[in-house]
Amino acid sequence: MKAKIRKIMTVVDETLSEQGRDVSPPVRRAAAIAVIANPFAGTYQEDLSELIDVGEELGGFLAERAVAALGIPGDKVESYGKAAAVGENGELEHAAAILHPKLGAPFRKVLGKGAALIPSSKKRGGMGVVLDIPLGHKDAAFVRSHFDGMEVRITDAPRANEIMVAVAVTTGGRPLPRVGGLKVSEIKGEDGLR
């Protein structure tokens, strides 16, 4: 693997009730996070292809870990998202290089599909920074019940010369959704929108 990984963390969140009401089935969200060395920390580099290739490797690697943590087959995942945080000596473009050009294809391959854009966020921060992973339905972006997010953090990451990269997957949308919009049962899955 091209990425120099210092640490990997997997987190599972399960909501059983909300506002005194049972959530049935419970909504489960899992995130897999890798803390990697930033080869371009502290320097300007025009060609970011090394980080683009790292993103491609991490897409499948982290997706496999997150799906395994949910304990379901990849094709049963409903929502997904990705995020990255660079340490103080990095730049946002380093996070973008990992997340955007190539991470998506191997992530989708683990899930068997994924017609919708993968929601993403990027930021710069110090150790313990909260990484907000936006979530959306993997096959239809207009499914409002799946507009969500998952917070993760690692107390000792990212260090100044590191990048924290995360993917998240879910078994469903928000608990007890009721703001309308396209329902999961109405998804056509043709254009990534509906």
Short mmCIF file of C-alpha atoms in Angstrom, two decimals:
data_model
loop_
_atom_site.label_atom_id
_atom_site.label_comp_id
_atom_site.label_asym_id
_atom_site.label_seq_id
_atom_site.Cartn_x
_atom_site.Cartn_y
_atom_site.Cartn_z
CA MET A 1 0.00 0.00 0.00
CA LYS A 2 1.30 3.44 -0.88
CA ALA A 3 -0.28 5.06 2.16
CA LYS A 4 1.89 5.09 5.27
CA ILE A 5 -0.78 4.27 7.84
CA ARG A 6 -0.07 5.06 11.49
CA LYS A 7 -3.47 4.15 12.88
CA ILE A 8 -6.82 2.69 11.87
CA MET A 9 -10.02 3.05 13.83
CA THR A 10 -13.49 1.64 13.18
CA VAL A 11 -16.56 3.04 14.93
CA VAL A 12 -20.13 1.67 15.04
CA ASP A 13 -23.10 3.74 16.19
CA GLU A 14 -26.51 2.09 16.73
CA THR A 15 -29.70 4.03 17.49
CA LEU A 16 -32.36 1.96 19.27
CA SER A 17 -34.73 4.73 20.33
CA GLU A 18 -35.33 8.42 19.69
CA GLN A 19 -37.52 10.80 21.73
CA GLY A 20 -38.88 7.84 23.70
CA ARG A 21 -39.90 5.93 20.56
CA ASP A 22 -38.40 2.64 19.43
CA VAL A 23 -36.40 2.71 16.21
CA SER A 24 -37.16 -0.56 14.49
CA PRO A 25 -35.06 -1.80 12.97
CA PRO A 26 -32.28 0.10 14.74
CA VAL A 27 -30.24 2.39 12.50
CA ARG A 28 -26.58 1.43 12.40
CA ARG A 29 -23.76 3.64 11.10
CA ALA A 30 -20.12 2.63 10.80
CA ALA A 31 -17.03 4.62 9.96
CA ALA A 32 -13.53 3.42 9.19
CA ILE A 33 -10.76 5.96 9.61
CA ALA A 34 -7.11 5.81 8.59
CA VAL A 35 -4.44 8.20 9.84
CA ILE A 36 -1.75 8.50 7.19
CA ALA A 37 1.47 10.40 6.63
CA ASN A 38 1.09 13.45 4.39
CA PRO A 39 3.99 13.28 1.91
CA PHE A 40 3.45 16.92 0.93
CA ALA A 41 3.11 18.47 4.40
CA GLY A 42 4.81 21.83 4.61
CA THR A 43 5.52 22.09 0.87
CA TYR A 44 3.65 23.13 -2.24
CA GLN A 45 3.41 20.31 -4.76
CA GLU A 46 1.81 20.88 -8.15
CA ASP A 47 1.34 17.20 -8.96
CA LEU A 48 -0.83 15.50 -6.33
CA SER A 49 -1.08 12.16 -8.14
CA GLU A 50 0.58 10.34 -5.23
CA LEU A 51 -2.31 11.34 -2.94
CA ILE A 52 -4.85 10.56 -5.67
CA ASP A 53 -3.45 7.00 -5.83
CA VAL A 54 -3.58 6.76 -2.04
CA GLY A 55 -7.26 7.71 -2.20
CA GLU A 56 -7.90 4.89 -4.63
CA GLU A 57 -6.26 2.38 -2.28
CA LEU A 58 -8.06 3.69 0.78
CA GLY A 59 -11.49 3.70 -0.91
CA GLY A 60 -11.82 -0.06 -1.01
CA PHE A 61 -9.73 -0.74 2.09
CA LEU A 62 -11.77 1.52 4.38
CA ALA A 63 -15.11 0.57 2.79
CA GLU A 64 -14.44 -3.12 3.47
CA ARG A 65 -13.70 -2.37 7.12
CA ALA A 66 -16.78 -0.17 7.56
CA VAL A 67 -19.14 -2.66 5.89
CA ALA A 68 -17.68 -5.53 7.94
CA ALA A 69 -18.34 -3.50 11.11
CA LEU A 70 -22.02 -3.19 10.13
CA GLY A 71 -22.17 -6.96 9.70
CA ILE A 72 -24.20 -6.81 6.48
CA PRO A 73 -23.37 -7.48 2.82
CA GLY A 74 -22.14 -4.41 0.95
CA ASP A 75 -25.18 -4.31 -1.31
CA LYS A 76 -27.42 -3.83 1.75
CA VAL A 77 -25.72 -0.53 2.72
CA GLU A 78 -28.15 2.38 2.25
CA SER A 79 -26.07 5.53 2.80
CA TYR A 80 -22.48 6.55 2.43
CA GLY A 81 -20.10 9.44 2.88
CA LYS A 82 -16.43 10.36 3.05
CA ALA A 83 -14.30 12.99 4.77
CA ALA A 84 -10.71 13.99 5.45
CA ALA A 85 -8.85 16.32 7.78
CA VAL A 86 -5.31 17.50 7.15
CA GLY A 87 -2.97 18.48 9.96
CA GLU A 88 -1.67 22.04 10.24
CA ASN A 89 1.16 21.53 7.72
CA GLY A 90 -1.20 20.23 5.06
CA GLU A 91 -3.58 22.01 2.74
CA LEU A 92 -7.20 21.33 1.85
CA GLU A 93 -6.15 20.30 -1.65
CA HIS A 94 -4.33 17.33 -0.11
CA ALA A 95 -7.63 16.14 1.34
CA ALA A 96 -9.38 16.80 -1.98
CA ALA A 97 -6.76 14.76 -3.86
CA ILE A 98 -7.48 11.76 -1.66
CA LEU A 99 -11.27 12.08 -1.64
CA HIS A 100 -12.29 13.05 -5.14
CA PRO A 101 -10.59 11.70 -8.24
CA LYS A 102 -10.34 7.98 -7.40
CA LEU A 103 -11.60 7.04 -3.91
CA GLY A 104 -15.22 6.63 -5.05
CA ALA A 105 -14.91 3.77 -7.55
CA PRO A 106 -13.41 1.20 -5.15
CA PHE A 107 -15.78 2.38 -2.39
CA ARG A 108 -18.78 1.76 -4.68
CA LYS A 109 -17.36 -1.60 -5.78
CA VAL A 110 -17.48 -2.86 -2.17
CA LEU A 111 -21.15 -1.82 -2.06
CA GLY A 112 -22.05 -3.33 -5.42
CA LYS A 113 -23.56 -0.02 -6.53
CA GLY A 114 -23.66 3.65 -5.67
CA ALA A 115 -25.26 5.79 -8.36
CA ALA A 116 -25.37 8.98 -6.26
CA LEU A 117 -22.47 11.31 -5.59
CA ILE A 118 -20.69 10.43 -2.37
CA PRO A 119 -21.16 13.36 0.05
CA SER A 120 -17.84 14.65 1.34
CA SER A 121 -16.19 17.17 3.60
CA LYS A 122 -12.65 18.29 4.20
CA LYS A 123 -11.01 20.48 6.78
CA ARG A 124 -7.75 21.38 8.47
CA GLY A 125 -7.34 20.82 12.18
CA GLY A 126 -5.15 19.69 15.02
CA MET A 127 -5.15 16.53 17.08
CA GLY A 128 -8.62 15.54 18.22
CA VAL A 129 -10.43 17.62 15.60
CA VAL A 130 -13.97 16.39 14.95
CA LEU A 131 -14.41 15.03 11.45
CA ASP A 132 -17.97 15.45 10.16
CA ILE A 133 -18.81 12.79 7.57
CA PRO A 134 -21.88 13.83 5.57
CA LEU A 135 -24.19 11.00 4.55
CA GLY A 136 -26.63 10.51 1.70
CA HIS A 137 -28.44 7.60 0.08
CA LYS A 138 -26.01 5.69 -2.15
CA ASP A 139 -28.36 5.37 -5.13
CA ALA A 140 -30.67 8.40 -4.98
CA ALA A 141 -29.53 11.79 -3.73
CA PHE A 142 -33.10 13.09 -3.32
CA VAL A 143 -33.97 10.68 -0.48
CA ARG A 144 -34.26 13.25 2.33
CA SER A 145 -34.59 10.64 5.07
CA HIS A 146 -30.94 9.77 4.45
CA PHE A 147 -29.52 13.32 4.65
CA ASP A 148 -27.45 12.78 7.78
CA GLY A 149 -23.94 12.86 9.17
CA MET A 150 -21.61 11.02 11.48
CA GLU A 151 -19.02 12.59 13.75
CA VAL A 152 -15.74 10.84 14.44
CA ARG A 153 -12.52 11.87 16.07
CA ILE A 154 -9.22 10.35 17.07
CA THR A 155 -7.64 12.02 20.07
CA ASP A 156 -4.09 11.96 18.67
CA ALA A 157 -4.83 12.72 15.01
CA PRO A 158 -4.15 14.31 12.72
CA ARG A 159 -0.69 15.35 13.74
CA ALA A 160 0.82 18.30 11.84
CA ASN A 161 2.15 16.11 9.02
CA GLU A 162 -0.77 13.69 8.77
CA ILE A 163 -4.12 13.27 7.09
CA MET A 164 -7.13 11.58 8.67
CA VAL A 165 -9.30 9.88 6.01
CA ALA A 166 -12.72 8.36 6.74
CA VAL A 167 -15.60 6.62 5.01
CA ALA A 168 -18.98 5.91 6.57
CA VAL A 169 -21.84 3.56 5.69
CA THR A 170 -25.28 2.97 7.18
CA THR A 171 -28.13 0.48 7.34
CA GLY A 172 -30.74 3.23 6.98
CA GLY A 173 -31.56 6.91 7.20
CA ARG A 174 -32.18 9.11 10.20
CA PRO A 175 -34.23 7.60 13.01
CA LEU A 176 -37.95 8.44 12.64
CA PRO A 177 -37.68 10.59 9.47
CA ARG A 178 -40.73 12.75 8.70
CA VAL A 179 -39.77 15.72 6.51
CA GLY A 180 -41.08 14.26 3.25
CA GLY A 181 -39.22 13.75 0.02
CA LEU A 182 -38.52 10.70 -2.07
CA LYS A 183 -38.99 7.44 -0.14
CA VAL A 184 -36.58 4.50 -0.37
CA SER A 185 -39.40 2.43 -1.87
CA GLU A 186 -39.71 4.98 -4.71
CA ILE A 187 -36.04 4.90 -5.79
CA LYS A 188 -35.45 4.16 -9.47
CA GLY A 189 -31.65 4.24 -9.12
CA GLU A 190 -31.05 5.29 -12.72
CA ASP A 191 -29.49 8.74 -12.51
CA GLY A 192 -28.18 8.97 -8.95
CA LEU A 193 -30.85 11.53 -8.12
CA ARG A 194 -34.16 9.64 -7.87
#
